[in-house]
PDB file of C-alpha atoms in Angstrom:
ATOM      1  CA  UNK P1079      68.836  87.488  95.974  1.00  0.00           C
ATOM      2  CA  UNK P1080      70.646  84.867  93.905  1.00  0.00           C
ATOM      3  CA  UNK P1081      73.726  86.180  92.139  1.00  0.00           C
ATOM      4  CA  UNK P1082      72.364  85.160  88.744  1.00  0.00           C
ATOM      5  CA  UNK P1083      69.119  87.095  89.325  1.00  0.00           C
ATOM      6  CA  UNK P1084      71.065  90.093  90.559  1.00  0.00           C
ATOM      7  CA  UNK P1085      73.288  90.063  87.476  1.00  0.00           C
ATOM      8  CA  UNK P1086      70.290  89.664  85.181  1.00  0.00           C
ATOM      9  CA  UNK P1087      68.442  92.635  86.720  1.00  0.00           C
ATOM     10  CA  UNK P1088      71.613  94.705  86.557  1.00  0.00           C
ATOM     11  CA  UNK P1089      72.213  94.022  82.871  1.00  0.00           C
ATOM     12  CA  UNK P1090      68.568  94.542  81.885  1.00  0.00           C
ATOM     13  CA  UNK P1091      69.010  98.220  82.722  1.00  0.00           C
ATOM     14  CA  UNK P1092      71.410  98.475  79.785  1.00  0.00           C
ATOM     15  CA  UNK P1093      70.242  95.896  77.242  1.00  0.00           C
ATOM     16  CA  UNK P1094      67.255  93.697  76.454  1.00  0.00           C
ATOM     17  CA  UNK P1095      69.467  91.130  74.727  1.00  0.00           C
ATOM     18  CA  UNK P1096      68.808  88.107  76.929  1.00  0.00           C
ATOM     19  CA  UNK P1097      71.272  85.914  75.023  1.00  0.00           C
ATOM     20  CA  UNK P1098      74.064  88.386  75.647  1.00  0.00           C
ATOM     21  CA  UNK P1099      73.217  88.594  79.349  1.00  0.00           C
ATOM     22  CA  UNK P1100      73.113  84.796  79.614  1.00  0.00           C
ATOM     23  CA  UNK P1101      76.481  84.460  77.872  1.00  0.00           C
ATOM     24  CA  UNK P1102      78.068  87.064  80.132  1.00  0.00           C
ATOM     25  CA  UNK P1103      76.658  85.289  83.171  1.00  0.00           C
ATOM     26  CA  UNK P1104      77.866  81.838  82.077  1.00  0.00           C
ATOM     27  CA  UNK P1105      81.331  83.283  81.616  1.00  0.00           C
ATOM     28  CA  UNK P1106      81.309  84.726  85.150  1.00  0.00           C
ATOM     29  CA  UNK P1107      79.930  81.473  86.558  1.00  0.00           C
ATOM     30  CA  UNK P1108      82.646  79.447  84.860  1.00  0.00           C
ATOM     31  CA  UNK P1109      85.415  81.726  86.118  1.00  0.00           C
ATOM     32  CA  UNK P1110      84.293  81.807  89.756  1.00  0.00           C
ATOM     33  CA  UNK P1111      83.726  78.027  89.775  1.00  0.00           C
ATOM     34  CA  UNK P1112      87.262  77.160  88.711  1.00  0.00           C
ATOM     35  CA  UNK P1113      88.767  74.213  90.540  1.00  0.00           C
ATOM     36  CA  UNK P1114      91.434  76.120  92.471  1.00  0.00           C
ATOM     37  CA  UNK P1115      89.069  78.684  93.981  1.00  0.00           C
ATOM     38  CA  UNK P1116      88.490  77.919  97.630  1.00  0.00           C
ATOM     39  CA  UNK P1117      87.846  81.488  98.781  1.00  0.00           C
ATOM     40  CA  UNK P1118      87.643  83.746  95.702  1.00  0.00           C
ATOM     41  CA  UNK P1119      84.356  82.223  94.560  1.00  0.00           C
ATOM     42  CA  UNK P1120      80.633  82.982  94.523  1.00  0.00           C
ATOM     43  CA  UNK P1121      80.397  82.866  98.318  1.00  0.00           C
ATOM     44  CA  UNK P1122      82.837  85.783  98.472  1.00  0.00           C
ATOM     45  CA  UNK P1123      80.683  87.780  96.019  1.00  0.00           C
ATOM     46  CA  UNK P1124      77.493  86.929  97.906  1.00  0.00           C
ATOM     47  CA  UNK P1125      79.022  88.112 101.187  1.00  0.00           C
ATOM     48  CA  UNK P1126      80.127  91.360  99.572  1.00  0.00           C
ATOM     49  CA  UNK P1127      76.634  92.053  98.235  1.00  0.00           C
ATOM     50  CA  UNK P1128      75.029  91.176 101.575  1.00  0.00           C
ATOM     51  CA  UNK P1129      77.208  93.779 103.266  1.00  0.00           C
ATOM     52  CA  UNK P1130      76.748  96.431 100.578  1.00  0.00           C
ATOM     53  CA  UNK P1131      72.955  96.129 100.828  1.00  0.00           C
ATOM     54  CA  UNK P1132      73.226  97.608 104.345  1.00  0.00           C
ATOM     55  CA  UNK P1133      74.903 100.752 102.985  1.00  0.00           C
ATOM     56  CA  UNK P1134      73.054 100.994  99.678  1.00  0.00           C
ATOM     57  CA  UNK P1135      71.684 104.437 100.584  1.00  0.00           C
ATOM     58  CA  UNK P1136      75.254 105.714 101.043  1.00  0.00           C
ATOM     59  CA  UNK P1137      76.448 104.508  97.617  1.00  0.00           C
ATOM     60  CA  UNK P1138      76.012 106.997  94.788  1.00  0.00           C
ATOM     61  CA  UNK P1139      75.943 104.458  91.938  1.00  0.00           C
ATOM     62  CA  UNK P1140      74.980 100.947  92.998  1.00  0.00           C
ATOM     63  CA  UNK P1141      75.029  99.698  89.393  1.00  0.00           C
ATOM     64  CA  UNK P1142      78.674 100.575  88.975  1.00  0.00           C
ATOM     65  CA  UNK P1143      79.733  99.046  92.282  1.00  0.00           C
ATOM     66  CA  UNK P1144      77.687  95.916  91.470  1.00  0.00           C
ATOM     67  CA  UNK P1145      79.525  95.370  88.190  1.00  0.00           C
ATOM     68  CA  UNK P1146      82.799  95.913  90.056  1.00  0.00           C
ATOM     69  CA  UNK P1147      81.883  93.200  92.559  1.00  0.00           C
ATOM     70  CA  UNK P1148      80.979  90.733  89.820  1.00  0.00           C
ATOM     71  CA  UNK P1149      84.174  91.285  87.875  1.00  0.00           C
ATOM     72  CA  UNK P1150      86.802  92.201  90.501  1.00  0.00           C
ATOM     73  CA  UNK P1151      88.107  88.624  90.896  1.00  0.00           C
ATOM     74  CA  UNK P1152      86.952  87.217  87.565  1.00  0.00           C
ATOM     75  CA  UNK P1153      90.594  86.479  86.695  1.00  0.00           C
ATOM     76  CA  UNK P1154      92.285  84.779  89.606  1.00  0.00           C
ATOM     77  CA  UNK P1155      95.587  82.964  89.351  1.00  0.00           C
ATOM     78  CA  UNK P1156      97.537  82.494  92.586  1.00  0.00           C
ATOM     79  CA  UNK P1157     100.827  82.635  90.699  1.00  0.00           C
ATOM     80  CA  UNK P1158     100.050  85.955  88.987  1.00  0.00           C
ATOM     81  CA  UNK P1159     100.669  89.485  90.250  1.00  0.00           C
ATOM     82  CA  UNK P1160      98.378  91.106  87.690  1.00  0.00           C
ATOM     83  CA  UNK P1161      94.969  89.579  88.466  1.00  0.00           C
ATOM     84  CA  UNK P1162      93.358  92.947  89.133  1.00  0.00           C
ATOM     85  CA  UNK P1163      94.616  94.474  85.888  1.00  0.00           C
ATOM     86  CA  UNK P1164      93.465  91.429  83.925  1.00  0.00           C
ATOM     87  CA  UNK P1165      90.077  91.423  85.669  1.00  0.00           C
ATOM     88  CA  UNK P1166      89.605  95.141  84.972  1.00  0.00           C
ATOM     89  CA  UNK P1167      90.466  94.650  81.312  1.00  0.00           C
ATOM     90  CA  UNK P1168      88.145  91.645  81.113  1.00  0.00           C
ATOM     91  CA  UNK P1169      85.302  93.689  82.625  1.00  0.00           C
ATOM     92  CA  UNK P1170      85.899  96.545  80.201  1.00  0.00           C
ATOM     93  CA  UNK P1171      85.622  94.356  77.084  1.00  0.00           C
ATOM     94  CA  UNK P1172      82.433  92.700  78.390  1.00  0.00           C
ATOM     95  CA  UNK P1173      80.694  95.850  79.573  1.00  0.00           C
ATOM     96  CA  UNK P1174      81.272  97.586  76.241  1.00  0.00           C
ATOM     97  CA  UNK P1175      78.906  94.980  74.770  1.00  0.00           C
ATOM     98  CA  UNK P1176      76.186  96.162  77.165  1.00  0.00           C
ATOM     99  CA  UNK P1177      76.278  99.718  75.791  1.00  0.00           C
ATOM    100  CA  UNK P1178      77.342 101.113  79.131  1.00  0.00           C
ATOM    101  CA  UNK P1179      78.761 104.602  78.742  1.00  0.00           C
ATOM    102  CA  UNK P1180      82.515 105.064  78.691  1.00  0.00           C
ATOM    103  CA  UNK P1181      82.644 107.076  81.914  1.00  0.00           C
ATOM    104  CA  UNK P1182      80.901 104.298  83.868  1.00  0.00           C
ATOM    105  CA  UNK P1183      83.145 101.626  82.370  1.00  0.00           C
ATOM    106  CA  UNK P1184      86.200 103.664  83.381  1.00  0.00           C
ATOM    107  CA  UNK P1185      84.865 103.934  86.934  1.00  0.00           C
ATOM    108  CA  UNK P1186      84.362 100.166  87.110  1.00  0.00           C
ATOM    109  CA  UNK P1187      87.835  99.622  85.652  1.00  0.00           C
ATOM    110  CA  UNK P1188      89.388 101.920  88.278  1.00  0.00           C
ATOM    111  CA  UNK P1189      87.406 100.375  91.134  1.00  0.00           C
ATOM    112  CA  UNK P1190      88.669  96.902  90.228  1.00  0.00           C
ATOM    113  CA  UNK P1191      92.267  98.178  89.976  1.00  0.00           C
ATOM    114  CA  UNK P1192      91.834  99.730  93.444  1.00  0.00           C
ATOM    115  CA  UNK P1193      91.323  96.268  94.972  1.00  0.00           C
ATOM    116  CA  UNK P1194      95.023  95.591  94.355  1.00  0.00           C
ATOM    117  CA  UNK P1195      96.559  98.009  96.882  1.00  0.00           C
ATOM    118  CA  UNK P1196      93.503  98.815  99.020  1.00  0.00           C
ATOM    119  CA  UNK P1197      94.498 102.443  99.516  1.00  0.00           C
ATOM    120  CA  UNK P1198      91.856 104.948 100.550  1.00  0.00           C
ATOM    121  CA  UNK P1199      90.216 106.521  97.513  1.00  0.00           C
ATOM    122  CA  UNK P1200      88.822 110.001  96.908  1.00  0.00           C
ATOM    123  CA  UNK P1201      85.772 108.182  95.567  1.00  0.00           C
ATOM    124  CA  UNK P1202      83.591 106.986  98.434  1.00  0.00           C
ATOM    125  CA  UNK P1203      81.896 104.252  96.371  1.00  0.00           C
ATOM    126  CA  UNK P1204      85.339 102.757  95.743  1.00  0.00           C
ATOM    127  CA  UNK P1205      85.974 102.767  99.490  1.00  0.00           C
ATOM    128  CA  UNK P1206      82.780 100.786 100.059  1.00  0.00           C
ATOM    129  CA  UNK P1207      83.911  98.259  97.467  1.00  0.00           C
ATOM    130  CA  UNK P1208      87.332  97.929  99.125  1.00  0.00           C
ATOM    131  CA  UNK P1209      85.756  97.464 102.538  1.00  0.00           C
ATOM    132  CA  UNK P1210      83.312  94.849 101.292  1.00  0.00           C
ATOM    133  CA  UNK P1211      86.219  93.005  99.674  1.00  0.00           C
ATOM    134  CA  UNK P1212      88.013  92.810 103.045  1.00  0.00           C
ATOM    135  CA  UNK P1213      85.084  92.224 105.376  1.00  0.00           C
ATOM    136  CA  UNK P1214      86.242  88.630 106.046  1.00  0.00           C
ATOM    137  CA  UNK P1215      89.207  90.101 107.953  1.00  0.00           C
ATOM    138  CA  UNK P1216      86.843  91.441 110.609  1.00  0.00           C
ATOM    139  CA  UNK P1217      84.676  88.368 111.089  1.00  0.00           C
ATOM    140  CA  UNK P1218      84.764  86.210 114.232  1.00  0.00           C
ATOM    141  CA  UNK P1219      88.002  84.284 114.824  1.00  0.00           C
ATOM    142  CA  UNK P1220      86.557  80.918 113.770  1.00  0.00           C
ATOM    143  CA  UNK P1221      85.320  82.288 110.431  1.00  0.00           C
ATOM    144  CA  UNK P1222      88.618  84.105 109.916  1.00  0.00           C
ATOM    145  CA  UNK P1223      90.733  80.998 110.545  1.00  0.00           C
ATOM    146  CA  UNK P1224      88.565  79.040 108.126  1.00  0.00           C
ATOM    147  CA  UNK P1225      89.258  81.770 105.551  1.00  0.00           C
ATOM    148  CA  UNK P1226      93.023  81.465 106.140  1.00  0.00           C
ATOM    149  CA  UNK P1227      92.800  77.721 105.360  1.00  0.00           C
ATOM    150  CA  UNK P1228      90.948  78.448 102.115  1.00  0.00           C
ATOM    151  CA  UNK P1229      93.567  81.014 101.088  1.00  0.00           C
ATOM    152  CA  UNK P1230      96.321  78.509 101.859  1.00  0.00           C
ATOM    153  CA  UNK P1231      94.601  75.986  99.579  1.00  0.00           C
ATOM    154  CA  UNK P1232      94.481  78.565  96.786  1.00  0.00           C
ATOM    155  CA  UNK P1233      98.221  78.986  97.147  1.00  0.00           C
ATOM    156  CA  UNK P1234      98.927  75.258  97.497  1.00  0.00           C
ATOM    157  CA  UNK P1235     101.406  75.423  94.595  1.00  0.00           C
ATOM    158  CA  UNK P1236     103.783  77.178  97.015  1.00  0.00           C
ATOM    159  CA  UNK P1237     105.590  75.309  99.822  1.00  0.00           C
ATOM    160  CA  UNK P1238     105.429  76.787 103.340  1.00  0.00           C
ATOM    161  CA  UNK P1239     108.907  78.316 103.147  1.00  0.00           C
ATOM    162  CA  UNK P1240     107.666  80.504 100.263  1.00  0.00           C
ATOM    163  CA  UNK P1241     104.040  80.936 101.294  1.00  0.00           C
ATOM    164  CA  UNK P1242     104.519  81.983 104.921  1.00  0.00           C
ATOM    165  CA  UNK P1243     106.833  84.977 104.333  1.00  0.00           C
ATOM    166  CA  UNK P1244     104.631  86.120 101.432  1.00  0.00           C
ATOM    167  CA  UNK P1245     101.470  85.857 103.485  1.00  0.00           C
ATOM    168  CA  UNK P1246     103.134  87.623 106.411  1.00  0.00           C
ATOM    169  CA  UNK P1247     104.085  90.503 104.122  1.00  0.00           C
ATOM    170  CA  UNK P1248     100.452  90.859 102.956  1.00  0.00           C
ATOM    171  CA  UNK P1249      99.178  90.839 106.548  1.00  0.00           C
ATOM    172  CA  UNK P1250     101.781  93.367 107.671  1.00  0.00           C
ATOM    173  CA  UNK P1251     100.729  95.595 104.777  1.00  0.00           C
ATOM    174  CA  UNK P1252      97.167  95.623 106.120  1.00  0.00           C
ATOM    175  CA  UNK P1253      98.392  96.153 109.689  1.00  0.00           C
ATOM    176  CA  UNK P1254     100.458  99.148 108.600  1.00  0.00           C
ATOM    177  CA  UNK P1255      97.482 100.914 107.031  1.00  0.00           C
ATOM    178  CA  UNK P1256      96.152 103.794 109.094  1.00  0.00           C
ATOM    179  CA  UNK P1257      92.731 102.188 108.690  1.00  0.00           C
ATOM    180  CA  UNK P1258      92.095  98.771 107.158  1.00  0.00           C
ATOM    181  CA  UNK P1259      88.495  99.844 106.540  1.00  0.00           C
ATOM    182  CA  UNK P1260      87.970 103.141 104.771  1.00  0.00           C
ATOM    183  CA  UNK P1261      84.299 103.885 105.493  1.00  0.00           C
ATOM    184  CA  UNK P1262      82.983 104.883 108.920  1.00  0.00           C
ATOM    185  CA  UNK P1263      80.254 102.226 108.923  1.00  0.00           C
ATOM    186  CA  UNK P1264      82.523  99.259 108.163  1.00  0.00           C
ATOM    187  CA  UNK P1265      85.450 100.602 110.176  1.00  0.00           C
ATOM    188  CA  UNK P1266      83.254 100.728 113.257  1.00  0.00           C
ATOM    189  CA  UNK P1267      81.925  97.258 112.539  1.00  0.00           C
ATOM    190  CA  UNK P1268      85.137  95.395 111.668  1.00  0.00           C
ATOM    191  CA  UNK P1269      88.372  97.328 112.302  1.00  0.00           C
ATOM    192  CA  UNK P1270      89.181  96.173 115.857  1.00  0.00           C
ATOM    193  CA  UNK P1271      88.434  92.510 115.175  1.00  0.00           C
ATOM    194  CA  UNK P1272      90.350  92.602 111.884  1.00  0.00           C
ATOM    195  CA  UNK P1273      93.513  93.803 113.610  1.00  0.00           C
ATOM    196  CA  UNK P1274      93.171  91.105 116.267  1.00  0.00           C
ATOM    197  CA  UNK P1275      92.640  88.420 113.617  1.00  0.00           C
ATOM    198  CA  UNK P1276      95.662  89.549 111.622  1.00  0.00           C
ATOM    199  CA  UNK P1277      97.872  89.417 114.747  1.00  0.00           C
ATOM    200  CA  UNK P1278      96.599  85.909 115.496  1.00  0.00           C
ATOM    201  CA  UNK P1279      97.404  84.735 111.976  1.00  0.00           C
ATOM    202  CA  UNK P1280     100.868  86.314 112.003  1.00  0.00           C
ATOM    203  CA  UNK P1281     101.618  84.518 115.274  1.00  0.00           C
ATOM    204  CA  UNK P1282     100.617  81.208 113.667  1.00  0.00           C
ATOM    205  CA  UNK P1283     102.818  81.591 110.581  1.00  0.00           C
TER     206      UNK P1283
END
C-alpha cells in the first residue's frame, strides 16, 4: 500500500475532514523529502510498514504504532541531538487536530521518544516499533553497506575525524545491548546478521 493511502485510511478513522488529512500528509511528505535525507526518508517508512505487516496480529494497537512510524523521524537534523523529542512534540500537536484521545497521543509520543535510546520497553508494541526502526541492521551485507553510505551522506557536514568516532560509539552502543532486537520474531530473523554487520562496519571505520 502506498504511504499516502495508508495515512489517509489511518486518519479517516478519526476525522472526515479531508482537507485536514491532506494538509497533514503534505507536511509529512515535505519533511521526509528534504534534500539531506538519504536514509531517513519514505523508503525507510515503507520498509518499516512492510515488516510490521508480518506481525500485525501481535500488535495490540496498529493505529498507534502506524502514527508513530509516520512521525518518528519527521524532524531530522544530523547536527541535532533532540530529533526524537522534536518529532514527538510535532506529532502531538498534529494528532490533537485529529481528535485522537489524549491517552493514545501520549502513547505515540512515548513510542517516538523510545526510538532515541532503543532500550527494551514494558510495552510490546513499542518493542515492535523499535525493531522495525532497526531492521536495516540485520539485512544482507550488501544492503547494510549501502545503508552505511547513506548515513554517511546524511552526516556529510562532519569530517571523518569527527564522524568516525561518533559512528563507532553508536555501533558499540548497539553491540553492547543484550539484544539489539527486542521481539522474538525479529530477534530470530535479524539479530545474528545485525551483529555481524556492525562488526564489519566497525572494522571499516
